[in-house]
PDB file of C-alpha atoms in Angstrom:
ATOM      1  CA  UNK A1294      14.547   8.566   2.940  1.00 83.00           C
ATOM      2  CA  UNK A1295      11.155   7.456   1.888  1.00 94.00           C
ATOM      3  CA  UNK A1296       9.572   4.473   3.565  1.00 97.00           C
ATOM      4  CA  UNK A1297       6.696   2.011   3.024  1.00 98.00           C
ATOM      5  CA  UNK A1298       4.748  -0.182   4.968  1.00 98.00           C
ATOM      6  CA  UNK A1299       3.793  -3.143   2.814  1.00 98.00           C
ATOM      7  CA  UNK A1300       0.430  -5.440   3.457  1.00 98.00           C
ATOM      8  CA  UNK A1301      -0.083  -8.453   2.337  1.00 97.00           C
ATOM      9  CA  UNK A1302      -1.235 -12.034   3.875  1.00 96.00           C
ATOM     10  CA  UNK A1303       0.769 -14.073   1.034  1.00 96.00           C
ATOM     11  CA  UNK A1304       4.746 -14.129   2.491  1.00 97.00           C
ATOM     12  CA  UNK A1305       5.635 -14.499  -1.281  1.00 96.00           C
ATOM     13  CA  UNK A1306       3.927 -11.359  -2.209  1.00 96.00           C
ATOM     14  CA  UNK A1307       5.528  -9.486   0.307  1.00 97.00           C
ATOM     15  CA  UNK A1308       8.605 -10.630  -0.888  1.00 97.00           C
ATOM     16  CA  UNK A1309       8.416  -9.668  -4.223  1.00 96.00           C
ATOM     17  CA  UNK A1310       6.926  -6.217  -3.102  1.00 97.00           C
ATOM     18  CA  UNK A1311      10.052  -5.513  -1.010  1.00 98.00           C
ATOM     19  CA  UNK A1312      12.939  -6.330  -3.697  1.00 97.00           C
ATOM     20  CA  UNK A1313      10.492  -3.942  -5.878  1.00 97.00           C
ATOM     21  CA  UNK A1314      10.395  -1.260  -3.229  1.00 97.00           C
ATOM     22  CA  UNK A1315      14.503  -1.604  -2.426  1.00 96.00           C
ATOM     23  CA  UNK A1316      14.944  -1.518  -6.237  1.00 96.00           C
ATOM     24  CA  UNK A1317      13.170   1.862  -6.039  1.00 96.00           C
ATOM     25  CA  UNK A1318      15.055   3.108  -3.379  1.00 95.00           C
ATOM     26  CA  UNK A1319      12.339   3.225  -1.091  1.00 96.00           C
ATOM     27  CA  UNK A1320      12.811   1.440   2.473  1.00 97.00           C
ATOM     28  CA  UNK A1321      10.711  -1.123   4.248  1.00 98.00           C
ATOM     29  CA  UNK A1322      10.318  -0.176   7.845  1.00 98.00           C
ATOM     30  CA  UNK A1323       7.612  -2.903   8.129  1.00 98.00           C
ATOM     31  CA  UNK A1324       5.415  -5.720   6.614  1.00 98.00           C
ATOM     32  CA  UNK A1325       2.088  -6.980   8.045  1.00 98.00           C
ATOM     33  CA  UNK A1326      -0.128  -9.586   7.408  1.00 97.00           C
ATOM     34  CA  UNK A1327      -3.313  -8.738   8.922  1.00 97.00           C
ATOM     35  CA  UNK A1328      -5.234  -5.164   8.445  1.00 97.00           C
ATOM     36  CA  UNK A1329      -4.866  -5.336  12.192  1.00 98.00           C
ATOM     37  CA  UNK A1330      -1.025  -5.523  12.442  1.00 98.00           C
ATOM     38  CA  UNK A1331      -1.504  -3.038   9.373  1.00 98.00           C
ATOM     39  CA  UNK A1332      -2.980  -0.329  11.453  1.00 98.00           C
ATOM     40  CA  UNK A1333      -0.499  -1.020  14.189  1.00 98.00           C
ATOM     41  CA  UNK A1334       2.659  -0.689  12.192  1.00 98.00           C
ATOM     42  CA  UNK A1335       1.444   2.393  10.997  1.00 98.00           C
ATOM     43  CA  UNK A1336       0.860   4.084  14.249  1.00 98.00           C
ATOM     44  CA  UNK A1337       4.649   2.775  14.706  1.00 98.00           C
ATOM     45  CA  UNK A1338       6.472   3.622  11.584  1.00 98.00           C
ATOM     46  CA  UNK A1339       3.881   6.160  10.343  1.00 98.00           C
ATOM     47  CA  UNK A1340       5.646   5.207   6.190  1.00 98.00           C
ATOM     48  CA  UNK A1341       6.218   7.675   3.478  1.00 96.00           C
ATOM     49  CA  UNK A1342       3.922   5.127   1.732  1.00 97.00           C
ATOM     50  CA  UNK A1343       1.399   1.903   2.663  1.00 98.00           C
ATOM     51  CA  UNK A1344       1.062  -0.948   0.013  1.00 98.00           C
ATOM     52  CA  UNK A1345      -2.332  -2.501   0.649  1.00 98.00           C
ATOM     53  CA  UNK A1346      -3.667  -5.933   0.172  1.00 97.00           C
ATOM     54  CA  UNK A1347      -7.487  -6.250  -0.018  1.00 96.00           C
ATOM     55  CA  UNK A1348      -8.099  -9.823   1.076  1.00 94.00           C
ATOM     56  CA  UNK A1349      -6.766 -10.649   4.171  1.00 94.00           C
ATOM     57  CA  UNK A1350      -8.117 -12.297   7.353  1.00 89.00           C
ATOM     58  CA  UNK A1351      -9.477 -10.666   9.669  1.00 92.00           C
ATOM     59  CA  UNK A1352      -9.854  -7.225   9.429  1.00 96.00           C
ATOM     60  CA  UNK A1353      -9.497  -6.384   5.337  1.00 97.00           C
ATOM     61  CA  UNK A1354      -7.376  -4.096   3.392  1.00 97.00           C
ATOM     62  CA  UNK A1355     -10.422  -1.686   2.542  1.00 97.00           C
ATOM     63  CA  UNK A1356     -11.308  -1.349   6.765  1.00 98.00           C
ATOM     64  CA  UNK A1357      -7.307  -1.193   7.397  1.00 98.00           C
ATOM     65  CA  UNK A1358      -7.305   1.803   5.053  1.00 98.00           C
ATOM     66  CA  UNK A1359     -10.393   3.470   6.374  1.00 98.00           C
ATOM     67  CA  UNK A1360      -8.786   3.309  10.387  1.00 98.00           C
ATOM     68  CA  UNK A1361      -5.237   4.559   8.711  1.00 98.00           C
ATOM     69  CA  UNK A1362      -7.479   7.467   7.222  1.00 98.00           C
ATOM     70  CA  UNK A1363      -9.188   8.260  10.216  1.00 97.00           C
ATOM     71  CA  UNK A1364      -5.667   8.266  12.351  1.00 97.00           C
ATOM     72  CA  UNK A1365      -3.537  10.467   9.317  1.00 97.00           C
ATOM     73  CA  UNK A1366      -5.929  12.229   6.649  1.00 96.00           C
ATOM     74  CA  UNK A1367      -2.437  12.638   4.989  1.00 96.00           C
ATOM     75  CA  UNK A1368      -1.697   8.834   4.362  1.00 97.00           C
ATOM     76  CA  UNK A1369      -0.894   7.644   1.138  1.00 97.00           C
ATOM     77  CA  UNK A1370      -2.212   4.031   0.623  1.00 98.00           C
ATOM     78  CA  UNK A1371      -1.932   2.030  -2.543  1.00 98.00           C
ATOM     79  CA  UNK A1372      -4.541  -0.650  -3.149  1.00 97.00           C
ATOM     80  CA  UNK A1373      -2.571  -3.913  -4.759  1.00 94.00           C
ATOM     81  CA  UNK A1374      -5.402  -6.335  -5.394  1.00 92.00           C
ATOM     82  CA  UNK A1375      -6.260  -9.270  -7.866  1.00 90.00           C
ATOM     83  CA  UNK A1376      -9.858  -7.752  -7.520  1.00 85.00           C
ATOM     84  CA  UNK A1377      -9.839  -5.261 -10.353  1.00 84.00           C
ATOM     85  CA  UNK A1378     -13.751  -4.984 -10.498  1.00 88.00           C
ATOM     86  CA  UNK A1379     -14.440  -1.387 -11.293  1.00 93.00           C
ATOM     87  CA  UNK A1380     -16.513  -1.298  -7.977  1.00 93.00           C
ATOM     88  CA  UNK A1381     -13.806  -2.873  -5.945  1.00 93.00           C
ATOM     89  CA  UNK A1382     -11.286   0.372  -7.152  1.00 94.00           C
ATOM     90  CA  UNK A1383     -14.370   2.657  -6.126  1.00 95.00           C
ATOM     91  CA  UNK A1384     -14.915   1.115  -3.009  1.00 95.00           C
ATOM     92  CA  UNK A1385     -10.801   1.452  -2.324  1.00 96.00           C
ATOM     93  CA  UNK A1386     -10.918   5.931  -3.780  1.00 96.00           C
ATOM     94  CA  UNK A1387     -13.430   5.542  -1.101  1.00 97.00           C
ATOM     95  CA  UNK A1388     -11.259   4.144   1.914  1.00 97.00           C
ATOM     96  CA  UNK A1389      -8.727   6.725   1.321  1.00 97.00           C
ATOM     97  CA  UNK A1390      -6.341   4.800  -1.328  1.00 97.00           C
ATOM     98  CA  UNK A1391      -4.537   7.471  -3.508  1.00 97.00           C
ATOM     99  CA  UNK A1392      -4.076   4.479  -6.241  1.00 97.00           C
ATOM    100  CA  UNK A1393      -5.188   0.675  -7.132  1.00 97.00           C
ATOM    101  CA  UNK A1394      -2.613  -1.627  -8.655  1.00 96.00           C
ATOM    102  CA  UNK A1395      -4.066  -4.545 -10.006  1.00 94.00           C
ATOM    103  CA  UNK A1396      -2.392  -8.387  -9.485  1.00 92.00           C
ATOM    104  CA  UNK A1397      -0.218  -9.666 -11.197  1.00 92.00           C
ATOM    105  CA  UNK A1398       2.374  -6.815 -10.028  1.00 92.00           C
ATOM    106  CA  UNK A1399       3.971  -4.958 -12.767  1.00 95.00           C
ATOM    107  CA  UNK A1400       7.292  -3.486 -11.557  1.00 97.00           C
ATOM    108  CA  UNK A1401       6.937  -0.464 -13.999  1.00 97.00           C
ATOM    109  CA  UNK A1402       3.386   0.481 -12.737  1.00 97.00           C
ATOM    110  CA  UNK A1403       4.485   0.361  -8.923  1.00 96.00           C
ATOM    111  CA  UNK A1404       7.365   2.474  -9.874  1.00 96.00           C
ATOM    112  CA  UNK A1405       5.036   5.122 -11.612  1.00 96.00           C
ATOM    113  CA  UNK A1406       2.853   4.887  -8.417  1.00 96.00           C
ATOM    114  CA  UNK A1407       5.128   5.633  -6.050  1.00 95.00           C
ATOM    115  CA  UNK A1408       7.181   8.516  -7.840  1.00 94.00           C
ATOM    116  CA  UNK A1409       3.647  10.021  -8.646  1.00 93.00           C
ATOM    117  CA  UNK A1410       2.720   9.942  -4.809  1.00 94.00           C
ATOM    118  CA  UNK A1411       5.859  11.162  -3.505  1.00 89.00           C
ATOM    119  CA  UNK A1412       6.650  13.899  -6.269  1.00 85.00           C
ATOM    120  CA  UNK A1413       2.806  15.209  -4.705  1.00 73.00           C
ATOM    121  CA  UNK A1414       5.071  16.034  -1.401  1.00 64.00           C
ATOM    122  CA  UNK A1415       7.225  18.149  -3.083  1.00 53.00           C
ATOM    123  CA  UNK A1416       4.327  20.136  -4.925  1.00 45.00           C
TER     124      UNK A1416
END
């Protein structure tokens, strides 16, 4: 079964994310806050999938995605951010995000995400 790791600081957010994701039929084996807890839950888990805030405390989604890169050149991060500035999606191509999903979340284009980046396993 396909799993995802979803990042978000916002508990709300992460809410909404998961009913998406069980919708999908894709399971949550973890949620983090932080880019921190992020790159731990990763290392623990190690998801199908990683839905990635920007914004967070601490360590951002753009340096959580960089570290996940550096441990699995095979991750496949989605950027989910309210920051749709063309150079914020470059900067996020850049940390190793395979997609950007811009806020408000569209159930529709998270579906088409994820079936795009797990049909690419099967290529």
């Amino acid at each position: 079964m396909n799993s995802i790791l979803i990042v978000d600081d916002t508990a709300f957010t992460r809410l909404v994310l998961r009913h998406m994701f069980e919708k999908l039929g894709v399971e949550v084996v973890a949620e983090a806050d932080s880019g921190e807890e992020a790159v731990r839950n990763y290392c623990l888990y190690r998801p199908s999938l990683v839905m990635m805030d920007i914004t967070m405390p601490g360590m951002n989604g753009l340096a959580a995605s960089r570290k996940i890169m550096e441990l699995d050149k095979d991750a496949k991060i989605i950027i989910c951010s309210a920051v749709a500035r063309r150079d914020t999606v470059i900067k996020a191509i850049q940390a190793g995000a395979r997609d950007f999903i811009a806020k408000p979340l569209q159930f529709e284009r998270i579906e088409w995400a994820v079936q795009n980046l797990l049909e690419s396993d099967t290529r």
